[in-house]
PDB file of C-alpha atoms in Angstrom:
ATOM      1  CA  MET A   1       0.215  33.543  14.716  1.00 64.00           C
ATOM      2  CA  SER A   2      -0.033  31.539  11.478  1.00 84.00           C
ATOM      3  CA  LYS A   3      -1.137  27.913  11.546  1.00 91.00           C
ATOM      4  CA  PRO A   4       1.203  25.123  10.432  1.00 94.00           C
ATOM      5  CA  LYS A   5       0.584  24.176   6.818  1.00 96.00           C
ATOM      6  CA  VAL A   6      -0.077  20.612   5.714  1.00 96.00           C
ATOM      7  CA  ALA A   7      -0.551  18.924   2.352  1.00 97.00           C
ATOM      8  CA  PHE A   8      -2.216  15.722   1.168  1.00 96.00           C
ATOM      9  CA  TYR A   9      -1.480  14.074  -2.177  1.00 97.00           C
ATOM     10  CA  TRP A  10      -2.706  10.970  -3.989  1.00 95.00           C
ATOM     11  CA  CYS A  11      -0.457   8.846  -6.233  1.00 97.00           C
ATOM     12  CA  ALA A  12      -1.136   5.244  -7.414  1.00 96.00           C
ATOM     13  CA  SER A  13      -3.924   4.206  -5.046  1.00 94.00           C
ATOM     14  CA  CYS A  14      -7.672   3.661  -4.827  1.00 94.00           C
ATOM     15  CA  GLY A  15      -8.656   6.785  -2.896  1.00 91.00           C
ATOM     16  CA  GLY A  16      -9.442   4.944   0.331  1.00 94.00           C
ATOM     17  CA  CYS A  17      -6.740   6.844   2.215  1.00 94.00           C
ATOM     18  CA  GLU A  18      -8.437  10.121   1.306  1.00 91.00           C
ATOM     19  CA  GLU A  19     -11.693   8.671   2.626  1.00 91.00           C
ATOM     20  CA  ALA A  20      -9.915   7.681   5.846  1.00 92.00           C
ATOM     21  CA  VAL A  21      -9.112  11.330   6.547  1.00 89.00           C
ATOM     22  CA  VAL A  22     -12.800  12.168   6.172  1.00 86.00           C
ATOM     23  CA  ASP A  23     -13.592   9.245   8.491  1.00 86.00           C
ATOM     24  CA  LEU A  24     -12.273  11.395  11.325  1.00 84.00           C
ATOM     25  CA  ALA A  25     -15.865  12.726  11.168  1.00 79.00           C
ATOM     26  CA  GLU A  26     -16.399  15.761  13.389  1.00 80.00           C
ATOM     27  CA  GLU A  27     -12.791  15.490  14.604  1.00 80.00           C
ATOM     28  CA  ILE A  28     -11.666  16.771  11.218  1.00 79.00           C
ATOM     29  CA  LEU A  29     -13.059  20.165  12.250  1.00 80.00           C
ATOM     30  CA  ALA A  30     -10.522  20.308  15.054  1.00 80.00           C
ATOM     31  CA  VAL A  31      -7.781  19.452  12.551  1.00 80.00           C
ATOM     32  CA  VAL A  32      -8.897  22.256  10.236  1.00 79.00           C
ATOM     33  CA  GLU A  33      -8.879  24.625  13.200  1.00 86.00           C
ATOM     34  CA  ALA A  34      -5.323  23.644  14.112  1.00 88.00           C
ATOM     35  CA  VAL A  35      -3.710  23.608  10.643  1.00 91.00           C
ATOM     36  CA  GLU A  36      -3.941  25.292   7.272  1.00 93.00           C
ATOM     37  CA  ILE A  37      -4.497  22.843   4.416  1.00 93.00           C
ATOM     38  CA  ALA A  38      -2.189  24.224   1.747  1.00 95.00           C
ATOM     39  CA  PHE A  39      -2.656  21.432  -0.803  1.00 96.00           C
ATOM     40  CA  TRP A  40      -5.306  18.697  -1.105  1.00 94.00           C
ATOM     41  CA  PRO A  41      -6.284  18.469  -4.786  1.00 94.00           C
ATOM     42  CA  VAL A  42      -8.643  15.521  -4.392  1.00 90.00           C
ATOM     43  CA  ALA A  43     -10.861  17.535  -2.044  1.00 89.00           C
ATOM     44  CA  LEU A  44     -10.277  21.206  -2.895  1.00 89.00           C
ATOM     45  CA  ASP A  45      -9.303  23.270  -5.930  1.00 93.00           C
ATOM     46  CA  PHE A  46      -5.507  23.253  -5.659  1.00 95.00           C
ATOM     47  CA  LYS A  47      -2.984  23.198  -8.488  1.00 95.00           C
ATOM     48  CA  ARG A  48       0.655  22.145  -8.730  1.00 96.00           C
ATOM     49  CA  GLU A  49       1.592  25.819  -8.936  1.00 97.00           C
ATOM     50  CA  ASP A  50       0.258  26.302  -5.403  1.00 96.00           C
ATOM     51  CA  VAL A  51       2.965  23.941  -4.137  1.00 97.00           C
ATOM     52  CA  GLU A  52       5.666  25.409  -6.339  1.00 97.00           C
ATOM     53  CA  ARG A  53       5.028  28.873  -4.853  1.00 97.00           C
ATOM     54  CA  LEU A  54       5.715  27.611  -1.329  1.00 97.00           C
ATOM     55  CA  ALA A  55       9.150  28.159   0.159  1.00 97.00           C
ATOM     56  CA  ASP A  56      11.258  25.079   0.857  1.00 98.00           C
ATOM     57  CA  GLY A  57      10.249  23.679   4.234  1.00 97.00           C
ATOM     58  CA  GLU A  58       7.141  25.885   4.448  1.00 97.00           C
ATOM     59  CA  LEU A  59       4.893  22.861   4.879  1.00 97.00           C
ATOM     60  CA  ALA A  60       4.951  21.448   8.384  1.00 96.00           C
ATOM     61  CA  ALA A  61       3.972  18.052   6.976  1.00 97.00           C
ATOM     62  CA  ALA A  62       2.989  16.360   3.734  1.00 98.00           C
ATOM     63  CA  PHE A  63       0.964  13.147   3.669  1.00 98.00           C
ATOM     64  CA  ILE A  64       1.460  11.176   0.454  1.00 98.00           C
ATOM     65  CA  ASN A  65      -0.645   8.098  -0.198  1.00 98.00           C
ATOM     66  CA  GLY A  66      -0.245   5.752  -3.129  1.00 98.00           C
ATOM     67  CA  ALA A  67       2.674   4.014  -4.780  1.00 98.00           C
ATOM     68  CA  ILE A  68       4.880   5.600  -7.441  1.00 98.00           C
ATOM     69  CA  ARG A  69       4.315   4.342 -11.011  1.00 97.00           C
ATOM     70  CA  THR A  70       4.574   7.408 -13.266  1.00 98.00           C
ATOM     71  CA  SER A  71       7.016  10.238 -13.797  1.00 97.00           C
ATOM     72  CA  GLU A  72       4.398  12.767 -12.656  1.00 97.00           C
ATOM     73  CA  GLN A  73       3.924  10.976  -9.332  1.00 98.00           C
ATOM     74  CA  ALA A  74       7.696  10.962  -8.790  1.00 98.00           C
ATOM     75  CA  GLU A  75       7.922  14.670  -9.642  1.00 98.00           C
ATOM     76  CA  MET A  76       5.183  15.513  -7.142  1.00 98.00           C
ATOM     77  CA  ALA A  77       6.837  13.372  -4.476  1.00 98.00           C
ATOM     78  CA  HIS A  78      10.132  15.229  -4.963  1.00 98.00           C
ATOM     79  CA  LEU A  79       8.355  18.598  -4.996  1.00 98.00           C
ATOM     80  CA  LEU A  80       6.455  17.907  -1.770  1.00 98.00           C
ATOM     81  CA  ARG A  81       9.605  16.507  -0.168  1.00 98.00           C
ATOM     82  CA  SER A  82      11.390  19.805  -0.792  1.00 98.00           C
ATOM     83  CA  LYS A  83       8.507  21.848   0.611  1.00 98.00           C
ATOM     84  CA  ALA A  84       7.796  19.718   3.714  1.00 98.00           C
ATOM     85  CA  GLN A  85       9.626  19.544   7.005  1.00 97.00           C
ATOM     86  CA  VAL A  86       8.062  16.109   7.602  1.00 98.00           C
ATOM     87  CA  LEU A  87       7.024  13.663   4.870  1.00 98.00           C
ATOM     88  CA  ILE A  88       4.694  10.827   5.825  1.00 98.00           C
ATOM     89  CA  ALA A  89       4.030   7.727   3.738  1.00 98.00           C
ATOM     90  CA  PHE A  90       0.288   7.470   4.295  1.00 98.00           C
ATOM     91  CA  GLY A  91      -1.223   4.026   3.841  1.00 98.00           C
ATOM     92  CA  SER A  92      -0.095   0.655   2.506  1.00 98.00           C
ATOM     93  CA  CYS A  93       0.546   1.742  -1.080  1.00 98.00           C
ATOM     94  CA  SER A  94       3.096   4.417  -0.239  1.00 98.00           C
ATOM     95  CA  HIS A  95       4.446   2.387   2.689  1.00 98.00           C
ATOM     96  CA  MET A  96       4.985  -0.968   0.921  1.00 98.00           C
ATOM     97  CA  GLY A  97       3.612  -0.664  -2.629  1.00 98.00           C
ATOM     98  CA  GLY A  98       0.120  -1.879  -1.788  1.00 97.00           C
ATOM     99  CA  VAL A  99      -2.253  -3.643  -4.152  1.00 97.00           C
ATOM    100  CA  PRO A 100      -0.970  -1.570  -7.138  1.00 97.00           C
ATOM    101  CA  GLY A 101       2.414  -3.145  -6.425  1.00 97.00           C
ATOM    102  CA  LEU A 102       1.120  -6.530  -7.622  1.00 97.00           C
ATOM    103  CA  ALA A 103       1.548  -5.070 -11.114  1.00 97.00           C
ATOM    104  CA  ASN A 104       5.245  -5.880 -10.604  1.00 97.00           C
ATOM    105  CA  LEU A 105       4.300  -9.459 -11.528  1.00 96.00           C
ATOM    106  CA  PHE A 106       4.082  -8.185 -15.112  1.00 95.00           C
ATOM    107  CA  ASP A 107       6.381  -6.031 -17.192  1.00 93.00           C
ATOM    108  CA  ARG A 108       5.406  -2.689 -18.711  1.00 94.00           C
ATOM    109  CA  GLU A 109       4.865  -4.102 -22.196  1.00 95.00           C
ATOM    110  CA  GLU A 110       2.526  -6.850 -20.940  1.00 95.00           C
ATOM    111  CA  ILE A 111       0.378  -4.312 -19.104  1.00 96.00           C
ATOM    112  CA  LEU A 112       0.124  -1.858 -22.007  1.00 96.00           C
ATOM    113  CA  ARG A 113      -0.582  -4.632 -24.512  1.00 97.00           C
ATOM    114  CA  TYR A 114      -3.384  -6.075 -22.417  1.00 97.00           C
ATOM    115  CA  VAL A 115      -4.995  -2.761 -21.433  1.00 97.00           C
ATOM    116  CA  TYR A 116      -4.960  -1.186 -24.911  1.00 97.00           C
ATOM    117  CA  GLU A 117      -5.101  -4.222 -27.195  1.00 96.00           C
ATOM    118  CA  GLU A 118      -6.206  -7.510 -25.614  1.00 96.00           C
ATOM    119  CA  ALA A 119      -8.721  -6.817 -22.842  1.00 96.00           C
ATOM    120  CA  PRO A 120     -12.217  -8.204 -23.691  1.00 96.00           C
ATOM    121  CA  SER A 121     -13.805  -4.738 -23.596  1.00 96.00           C
ATOM    122  CA  VAL A 122     -11.221  -3.116 -25.910  1.00 97.00           C
ATOM    123  CA  VAL A 123     -11.898  -2.434 -29.605  1.00 97.00           C
ATOM    124  CA  ASN A 124      -8.615  -1.125 -31.017  1.00 97.00           C
ATOM    125  CA  PRO A 125      -7.791  -2.780 -34.378  1.00 95.00           C
ATOM    126  CA  GLN A 126      -5.067  -0.171 -35.072  1.00 96.00           C
ATOM    127  CA  ARG A 127      -3.399  -1.070 -31.742  1.00 95.00           C
ATOM    128  CA  ILE A 128      -3.043   2.607 -30.865  1.00 95.00           C
ATOM    129  CA  ARG A 129      -1.474   3.422 -27.495  1.00 94.00           C
ATOM    130  CA  PRO A 130      -1.103   6.720 -25.653  1.00 93.00           C
ATOM    131  CA  ALA A 131       2.119   8.533 -26.532  1.00 93.00           C
ATOM    132  CA  GLU A 132       4.184  10.485 -24.019  1.00 95.00           C
ATOM    133  CA  ARG A 133       4.655  13.293 -26.569  1.00 95.00           C
ATOM    134  CA  ILE A 134       2.585  14.166 -29.616  1.00 93.00           C
ATOM    135  CA  GLU A 135       2.254  17.228 -31.813  1.00 94.00           C
ATOM    136  CA  ALA A 136      -1.320  18.450 -32.221  1.00 90.00           C
ATOM    137  CA  ASP A 137      -2.979  21.559 -33.631  1.00 92.00           C
ATOM    138  CA  GLU A 138      -2.953  22.953 -30.088  1.00 91.00           C
ATOM    139  CA  GLY A 139       0.789  22.384 -29.736  1.00 94.00           C
ATOM    140  CA  LEU A 140       2.905  19.726 -28.022  1.00 95.00           C
ATOM    141  CA  LEU A 141       0.791  17.436 -25.823  1.00 94.00           C
ATOM    142  CA  THR A 142       2.445  15.313 -23.164  1.00 95.00           C
ATOM    143  CA  LEU A 143       1.525  12.507 -20.785  1.00 95.00           C
ATOM    144  CA  PRO A 144       3.484  11.205 -17.771  1.00 97.00           C
ATOM    145  CA  ALA A 145       5.875   8.330 -18.429  1.00 97.00           C
ATOM    146  CA  PHE A 146       4.590   4.919 -17.299  1.00 97.00           C
ATOM    147  CA  TRP A 147       7.462   3.275 -15.447  1.00 96.00           C
ATOM    148  CA  GLU A 148       8.638  -0.300 -15.749  1.00 94.00           C
ATOM    149  CA  ALA A 149       7.834  -1.081 -12.109  1.00 96.00           C
ATOM    150  CA  VAL A 150       5.873   0.161  -9.119  1.00 97.00           C
ATOM    151  CA  GLN A 151       7.954   1.753  -6.366  1.00 97.00           C
ATOM    152  CA  THR A 152       7.266   2.543  -2.737  1.00 98.00           C
ATOM    153  CA  LEU A 153       7.461   6.177  -1.688  1.00 98.00           C
ATOM    154  CA  ASP A 154      10.782   5.688   0.110  1.00 98.00           C
ATOM    155  CA  GLN A 155      12.304   4.152  -3.017  1.00 98.00           C
ATOM    156  CA  THR A 156      11.644   7.553  -4.619  1.00 98.00           C
ATOM    157  CA  VAL A 157      12.254  10.153  -1.894  1.00 98.00           C
ATOM    158  CA  GLU A 158      13.344  10.213   1.734  1.00 98.00           C
ATOM    159  CA  VAL A 159      10.431   9.449   4.061  1.00 98.00           C
ATOM    160  CA  ASP A 160      10.301  10.581   7.685  1.00 98.00           C
ATOM    161  CA  TYR A 161       7.414   8.474   9.007  1.00 98.00           C
ATOM    162  CA  TYR A 162       5.085   5.695   7.903  1.00 98.00           C
ATOM    163  CA  LEU A 163       1.379   5.532   8.723  1.00 98.00           C
ATOM    164  CA  PRO A 164       0.350   1.992   7.694  1.00 98.00           C
ATOM    165  CA  GLY A 165      -2.943   0.412   6.743  1.00 97.00           C
ATOM    166  CA  CYS A 166      -5.326  -0.009   3.825  1.00 97.00           C
ATOM    167  CA  PRO A 167      -6.478   2.557   4.701  1.00 96.00           C
ATOM    168  CA  PRO A 168      -4.798   3.721   7.924  1.00 97.00           C
ATOM    169  CA  PRO A 169      -7.155   3.202  10.872  1.00 95.00           C
ATOM    170  CA  VAL A 170      -8.736   6.385  12.209  1.00 94.00           C
ATOM    171  CA  GLY A 171      -7.133   5.853  15.618  1.00 93.00           C
ATOM    172  CA  LEU A 172      -3.648   5.831  14.084  1.00 95.00           C
ATOM    173  CA  ILE A 173      -4.427   8.930  12.011  1.00 94.00           C
ATOM    174  CA  ARG A 174      -5.671  10.737  15.115  1.00 92.00           C
ATOM    175  CA  ALA A 175      -2.548   9.788  17.096  1.00 93.00           C
ATOM    176  CA  ALA A 176      -0.237  10.815  14.255  1.00 94.00           C
ATOM    177  CA  LEU A 177      -1.877  14.227  13.884  1.00 92.00           C
ATOM    178  CA  GLN A 178      -1.665  14.789  17.617  1.00 91.00           C
ATOM    179  CA  ALA A 179       2.025  13.838  17.632  1.00 93.00           C
ATOM    180  CA  LEU A 180       2.692  16.242  14.766  1.00 92.00           C
ATOM    181  CA  LEU A 181       0.841  19.135  16.387  1.00 89.00           C
ATOM    182  CA  THR A 182       2.533  18.639  19.766  1.00 91.00           C
ATOM    183  CA  GLY A 183       5.962  17.830  18.337  1.00 91.00           C
ATOM    184  CA  ASN A 184       5.927  14.577  20.287  1.00 92.00           C
ATOM    185  CA  LEU A 185       7.236  12.440  17.424  1.00 93.00           C
ATOM    186  CA  PRO A 186       9.305   9.233  17.632  1.00 95.00           C
ATOM    187  CA  PRO A 187      12.689   8.913  15.873  1.00 96.00           C
ATOM    188  CA  LYS A 188      12.625   9.478  12.125  1.00 96.00           C
ATOM    189  CA  GLY A 189      11.975   6.373  10.113  1.00 96.00           C
ATOM    190  CA  SER A 190       9.436   5.058  12.624  1.00 97.00           C
ATOM    191  CA  VAL A 191       6.180   3.361  11.697  1.00 97.00           C
ATOM    192  CA  LEU A 192       3.436   5.170  13.604  1.00 97.00           C
ATOM    193  CA  ALA A 193       1.761   2.008  14.907  1.00 97.00           C
ATOM    194  CA  PRO A 194       2.399  -0.578  17.667  1.00 96.00           C
ATOM    195  CA  GLU A 195       5.409  -2.884  17.422  1.00 96.00           C
ATOM    196  CA  VAL A 196       3.488  -6.061  18.251  1.00 96.00           C
ATOM    197  CA  ALA A 197       1.633  -8.574  16.095  1.00 96.00           C
ATOM    198  CA  LEU A 198      -2.125  -8.348  15.644  1.00 96.00           C
ATOM    199  CA  CYS A 199      -2.661 -11.596  17.558  1.00 94.00           C
ATOM    200  CA  ALA A 200      -1.650  -9.700  20.711  1.00 92.00           C
ATOM    201  CA  GLU A 201      -4.795  -7.532  20.553  1.00 91.00           C
ATOM    202  CA  CYS A 202      -7.148  -9.977  18.833  1.00 95.00           C
ATOM    203  CA  PRO A 203     -10.380 -10.519  20.818  1.00 95.00           C
ATOM    204  CA  ARG A 204     -10.316 -14.186  19.761  1.00 96.00           C
ATOM    205  CA  LYS A 205      -6.860 -14.783  21.245  1.00 95.00           C
ATOM    206  CA  PRO A 206      -8.201 -16.781  24.259  1.00 95.00           C
ATOM    207  CA  THR A 207      -9.633 -19.378  21.834  1.00 96.00           C
ATOM    208  CA  LYS A 208      -6.361 -19.925  19.963  1.00 93.00           C
ATOM    209  CA  PRO A 209      -4.960 -23.382  20.851  1.00 92.00           C
ATOM    210  CA  GLU A 210      -1.493 -23.507  22.327  1.00 88.00           C
ATOM    211  CA  ARG A 211      -0.484 -25.651  19.378  1.00 88.00           C
ATOM    212  CA  LEU A 212      -2.293 -25.213  16.082  1.00 89.00           C
ATOM    213  CA  ALA A 213      -2.230 -28.161  13.678  1.00 90.00           C
ATOM    214  CA  LEU A 214      -3.808 -27.409  10.301  1.00 91.00           C
ATOM    215  CA  LYS A 215      -4.824 -30.301   8.069  1.00 91.00           C
ATOM    216  CA  ASP A 216      -6.796 -28.141   5.637  1.00 91.00           C
ATOM    217  CA  LEU A 217      -6.935 -24.513   4.572  1.00 92.00           C
ATOM    218  CA  LYS A 218     -10.316 -22.959   3.927  1.00 92.00           C
ATOM    219  CA  ARG A 219     -11.462 -19.751   2.270  1.00 91.00           C
ATOM    220  CA  PRO A 220     -14.120 -17.574   3.955  1.00 93.00           C
ATOM    221  CA  HIS A 221     -16.831 -18.352   1.402  1.00 92.00           C
ATOM    222  CA  GLN A 222     -16.398 -22.102   1.912  1.00 91.00           C
ATOM    223  CA  VAL A 223     -17.345 -22.305   5.583  1.00 92.00           C
ATOM    224  CA  LEU A 224     -19.769 -20.945   8.153  1.00 95.00           C
ATOM    225  CA  ILE A 225     -17.367 -18.978  10.343  1.00 96.00           C
ATOM    226  CA  ASP A 226     -17.716 -19.240  14.111  1.00 96.00           C
ATOM    227  CA  PRO A 227     -17.861 -15.586  15.287  1.00 94.00           C
ATOM    228  CA  GLY A 228     -16.027 -16.255  18.549  1.00 94.00           C
ATOM    229  CA  THR A 229     -13.228 -18.680  17.689  1.00 96.00           C
ATOM    230  CA  CYS A 230      -9.691 -18.017  16.423  1.00 96.00           C
ATOM    231  CA  LEU A 231      -9.859 -17.939  12.634  1.00 96.00           C
ATOM    232  CA  LEU A 232      -6.627 -19.884  12.245  1.00 95.00           C
ATOM    233  CA  ALA A 233      -8.061 -22.596  14.486  1.00 94.00           C
ATOM    234  CA  GLN A 234     -10.927 -22.802  11.974  1.00 95.00           C
ATOM    235  CA  GLY A 235      -8.470 -23.372   9.138  1.00 94.00           C
ATOM    236  CA  LEU A 236      -8.805 -19.875   7.692  1.00 95.00           C
ATOM    237  CA  LEU A 237      -5.723 -18.087   6.384  1.00 94.00           C
ATOM    238  CA  CYS A 238      -5.433 -15.262   8.878  1.00 96.00           C
ATOM    239  CA  LEU A 239      -2.174 -13.291   8.712  1.00 96.00           C
ATOM    240  CA  GLY A 240      -2.541 -11.876  12.223  1.00 95.00           C
ATOM    241  CA  PRO A 241       0.587 -13.654  13.528  1.00 94.00           C
ATOM    242  CA  ALA A 242       2.757 -11.818  10.950  1.00 95.00           C
ATOM    243  CA  THR A 243       0.977  -8.444  10.840  1.00 97.00           C
ATOM    244  CA  ARG A 244       1.450  -5.310  12.915  1.00 97.00           C
ATOM    245  CA  SER A 245      -1.385  -4.411  15.293  1.00 97.00           C
ATOM    246  CA  GLY A 246      -3.086  -1.027  15.486  1.00 96.00           C
ATOM    247  CA  CYS A 247      -6.325  -1.629  13.590  1.00 96.00           C
ATOM    248  CA  GLY A 248      -8.361  -2.869  16.528  1.00 93.00           C
ATOM    249  CA  ALA A 249      -8.804  -6.199  14.698  1.00 95.00           C
ATOM    250  CA  ALA A 250     -11.627  -4.625  12.681  1.00 94.00           C
ATOM    251  CA  CYS A 251     -11.678  -7.270   9.929  1.00 96.00           C
ATOM    252  CA  ILE A 252     -11.578 -10.102  12.435  1.00 96.00           C
ATOM    253  CA  ALA A 253     -14.497  -8.543  14.300  1.00 94.00           C
ATOM    254  CA  GLY A 254     -16.392  -8.915  11.029  1.00 94.00           C
ATOM    255  CA  SER A 255     -15.328 -12.583  10.782  1.00 95.00           C
ATOM    256  CA  MET A 256     -12.863 -11.881   7.977  1.00 96.00           C
ATOM    257  CA  PRO A 257      -9.243 -13.048   8.260  1.00 96.00           C
ATOM    258  CA  CYS A 258      -6.461 -10.468   8.507  1.00 97.00           C
ATOM    259  CA  THR A 259      -4.925  -9.805   5.086  1.00 97.00           C
ATOM    260  CA  GLY A 260      -1.821  -8.037   6.413  1.00 97.00           C
ATOM    261  CA  CYS A 261      -2.447  -4.436   5.351  1.00 97.00           C
ATOM    262  CA  LEU A 262      -0.524  -2.852   8.251  1.00 97.00           C
ATOM    263  CA  GLY A 263       2.575  -4.783   7.256  1.00 97.00           C
ATOM    264  CA  PRO A 264       5.026  -6.574   9.526  1.00 96.00           C
ATOM    265  CA  THR A 265       6.702  -5.213  12.621  1.00 95.00           C
ATOM    266  CA  SER A 266      10.018  -3.432  12.125  1.00 92.00           C
ATOM    267  CA  ARG A 267      12.001  -6.504  13.156  1.00 91.00           C
ATOM    268  CA  VAL A 268      10.868  -8.360  10.012  1.00 94.00           C
ATOM    269  CA  LEU A 269      12.930  -8.093   6.820  1.00 92.00           C
ATOM    270  CA  ASP A 270      10.317  -9.444   4.379  1.00 95.00           C
ATOM    271  CA  GLY A 271       6.657  -9.428   5.393  1.00 94.00           C
ATOM    272  CA  GLY A 272       5.504 -11.960   2.815  1.00 96.00           C
ATOM    273  CA  ALA A 273       8.200 -14.444   3.740  1.00 95.00           C
ATOM    274  CA  LYS A 274       7.345 -13.984   7.428  1.00 94.00           C
ATOM    275  CA  ALA A 275       3.651 -14.643   6.760  1.00 94.00           C
ATOM    276  CA  LEU A 276       4.436 -17.687   4.621  1.00 93.00           C
ATOM    277  CA  SER A 277       6.711 -19.070   7.325  1.00 93.00           C
ATOM    278  CA  ALA A 278       4.099 -18.447  10.037  1.00 91.00           C
ATOM    279  CA  ILE A 279       1.366 -20.282   8.129  1.00 91.00           C
ATOM    280  CA  ALA A 280       3.584 -23.140   6.915  1.00 90.00           C
ATOM    281  CA  SER A 281       4.744 -23.831  10.465  1.00 91.00           C
ATOM    282  CA  LEU A 282       1.163 -24.700  11.398  1.00 91.00           C
ATOM    283  CA  PHE A 283       0.737 -27.522   8.854  1.00 92.00           C
ATOM    284  CA  ASP A 284       0.065 -30.884  10.465  1.00 91.00           C
ATOM    285  CA  ALA A 285       1.797 -32.856   7.725  1.00 91.00           C
ATOM    286  CA  THR A 286       5.205 -34.357   7.017  1.00 89.00           C
ATOM    287  CA  GLU A 287       4.622 -36.185   3.733  1.00 91.00           C
ATOM    288  CA  GLU A 288       5.160 -34.189   0.535  1.00 92.00           C
ATOM    289  CA  ALA A 289       1.840 -35.263  -0.997  1.00 93.00           C
ATOM    290  CA  GLU A 290      -0.050 -34.204   2.130  1.00 92.00           C
ATOM    291  CA  ILE A 291       1.735 -30.835   2.227  1.00 91.00           C
ATOM    292  CA  GLU A 292       0.897 -30.250  -1.437  1.00 91.00           C
ATOM    293  CA  ARG A 293      -2.753 -31.083  -0.758  1.00 93.00           C
ATOM    294  CA  ILE A 294      -2.889 -28.474   2.028  1.00 92.00           C
ATOM    295  CA  LEU A 295      -1.167 -25.909  -0.184  1.00 91.00           C
ATOM    296  CA  GLU A 296      -3.943 -26.306  -2.744  1.00 90.00           C
ATOM    297  CA  GLY A 297      -5.960 -24.181  -0.323  1.00 91.00           C
ATOM    298  CA  ILE A 298      -3.761 -21.202  -1.329  1.00 93.00           C
ATOM    299  CA  PRO A 299      -4.706 -20.584  -4.987  1.00 91.00           C
ATOM    300  CA  ASP A 300      -2.718 -17.320  -5.216  1.00 94.00           C
ATOM    301  CA  PRO A 301       0.321 -17.388  -2.887  1.00 94.00           C
ATOM    302  CA  VAL A 302       1.818 -14.090  -4.122  1.00 95.00           C
ATOM    303  CA  GLY A 303      -1.542 -12.347  -3.952  1.00 95.00           C
ATOM    304  CA  LEU A 304      -2.013 -13.603  -0.407  1.00 96.00           C
ATOM    305  CA  PHE A 305       1.421 -13.155   1.152  1.00 96.00           C
ATOM    306  CA  TYR A 306       2.570 -10.116  -0.879  1.00 97.00           C
ATOM    307  CA  ARG A 307      -0.789  -8.429  -1.436  1.00 97.00           C
ATOM    308  CA  TYR A 308       0.436  -5.146   0.028  1.00 98.00           C
ATOM    309  CA  SER A 309       4.210  -5.457  -0.007  1.00 97.00           C
ATOM    310  CA  LEU A 310       5.673  -6.823  -3.256  1.00 97.00           C
ATOM    311  CA  PRO A 311       7.635  -3.643  -4.211  1.00 97.00           C
ATOM    312  CA  ALA A 312       9.039  -3.404  -0.664  1.00 97.00           C
ATOM    313  CA  SER A 313       9.984  -7.079  -0.530  1.00 96.00           C
ATOM    314  CA  LEU A 314      13.203  -8.860  -1.380  1.00 94.00           C
ATOM    315  CA  LEU A 315      11.432 -10.112  -4.509  1.00 91.00           C
ATOM    316  CA  TYR A 316      10.511  -6.580  -5.717  1.00 91.00           C
ATOM    317  CA  ARG A 317       9.163  -7.759  -9.054  1.00 87.00           C
ATOM    318  CA  ARG A 318       9.057 -10.668 -11.466  1.00 82.00           C
ATOM    319  CA  ILE A 319      12.370 -11.186 -13.238  1.00 74.00           C
ATOM    320  CA  ARG A 320      12.618 -12.339 -16.839  1.00 66.00           C
ATOM    321  CA  ASP A 321      15.467 -14.469 -18.209  1.00 61.00           C
ATOM    322  CA  GLY A 322      18.604 -12.374 -18.556  1.00 60.00           C
ATOM    323  CA  GLU A 323      17.053  -9.407 -16.706  1.00 65.00           C
ATOM    324  CA  ARG A 324      17.928  -7.705 -13.436  1.00 62.00           C
ATOM    325  CA  ALA A 325      15.138  -6.242 -11.245  1.00 58.00           C
ATOM    326  CA  GLU A 326      16.785  -3.247  -9.670  1.00 63.00           C
ATOM    327  CA  LYS A 327      14.742  -1.102  -7.320  1.00 64.00           C
ATOM    328  CA  GLY A 328      14.283   2.534  -8.269  1.00 57.00           C
ATOM    329  CA  GLY A 329      14.406   4.332 -11.588  1.00 53.00           C
ATOM    330  CA  SER A 330      12.120   3.884 -14.583  1.00 54.00           C
TER     331      SER A 330
END
């Protein structure tokens, strides 16, 4: 009896999600025994043609990590969607846009101008940029189109499940694979992680005061962090109250505040707004000048509250005068 076929693909991301699969360690051998890897170009010698030869629905599951920024990434997402019975957005970038999604603070022209003309390390007096199509002695050469904005995977194709995290924790990967292999999957559209905030499983929860009152906000490099006390109680910007659990509070165990990579629970419409509201509600100040002084402890509000979720948020991207920021398309 043939094994179910699975595929892994990497779009706009750092590669950490691919590493997370390897972090299964010896358990990955059991996965290889149970499934046939039909496409994983970052690890093995696969080509696009290998996917094209598959029948529609021949893949039991496809795991796509990374946001969508180029025409090639969108084409591969559509191709894998047609070949897979189940499509999983794997990691923060495909789930919510991730760190690459912060590029939506700039328009396409700004990015290309800086990267190819203005960056300190660039020497390009002719201001030459890559062209999508160019005739050469070898024939017509093409490059993928660089889109105006970063999209999440589900703004490009229909997604069945979401496996959150930057990268997804090994425990969630293990549980998702087991659910796939046994057919014990939740309703489509589900996020394969607990529906409670991280504070619920935080080992420092007993030290969190019943009422927090923050007079100052501190950054980790500015203080000697107490390894046993609630980070919020120490004035550190921990997003645990507005972030989904499922990571085992790994960052907090290392005395680093939660940055929100698993995203909000499904009841939340906009994760960044939820995190901002949660932190602002803790300020022990009523005067405008005092509130502004506390806010000076957040030098990059968008980078903090929308670090992983700008393309999935109500904001989506920065809007110029006279421009509309519609989600989807190029």
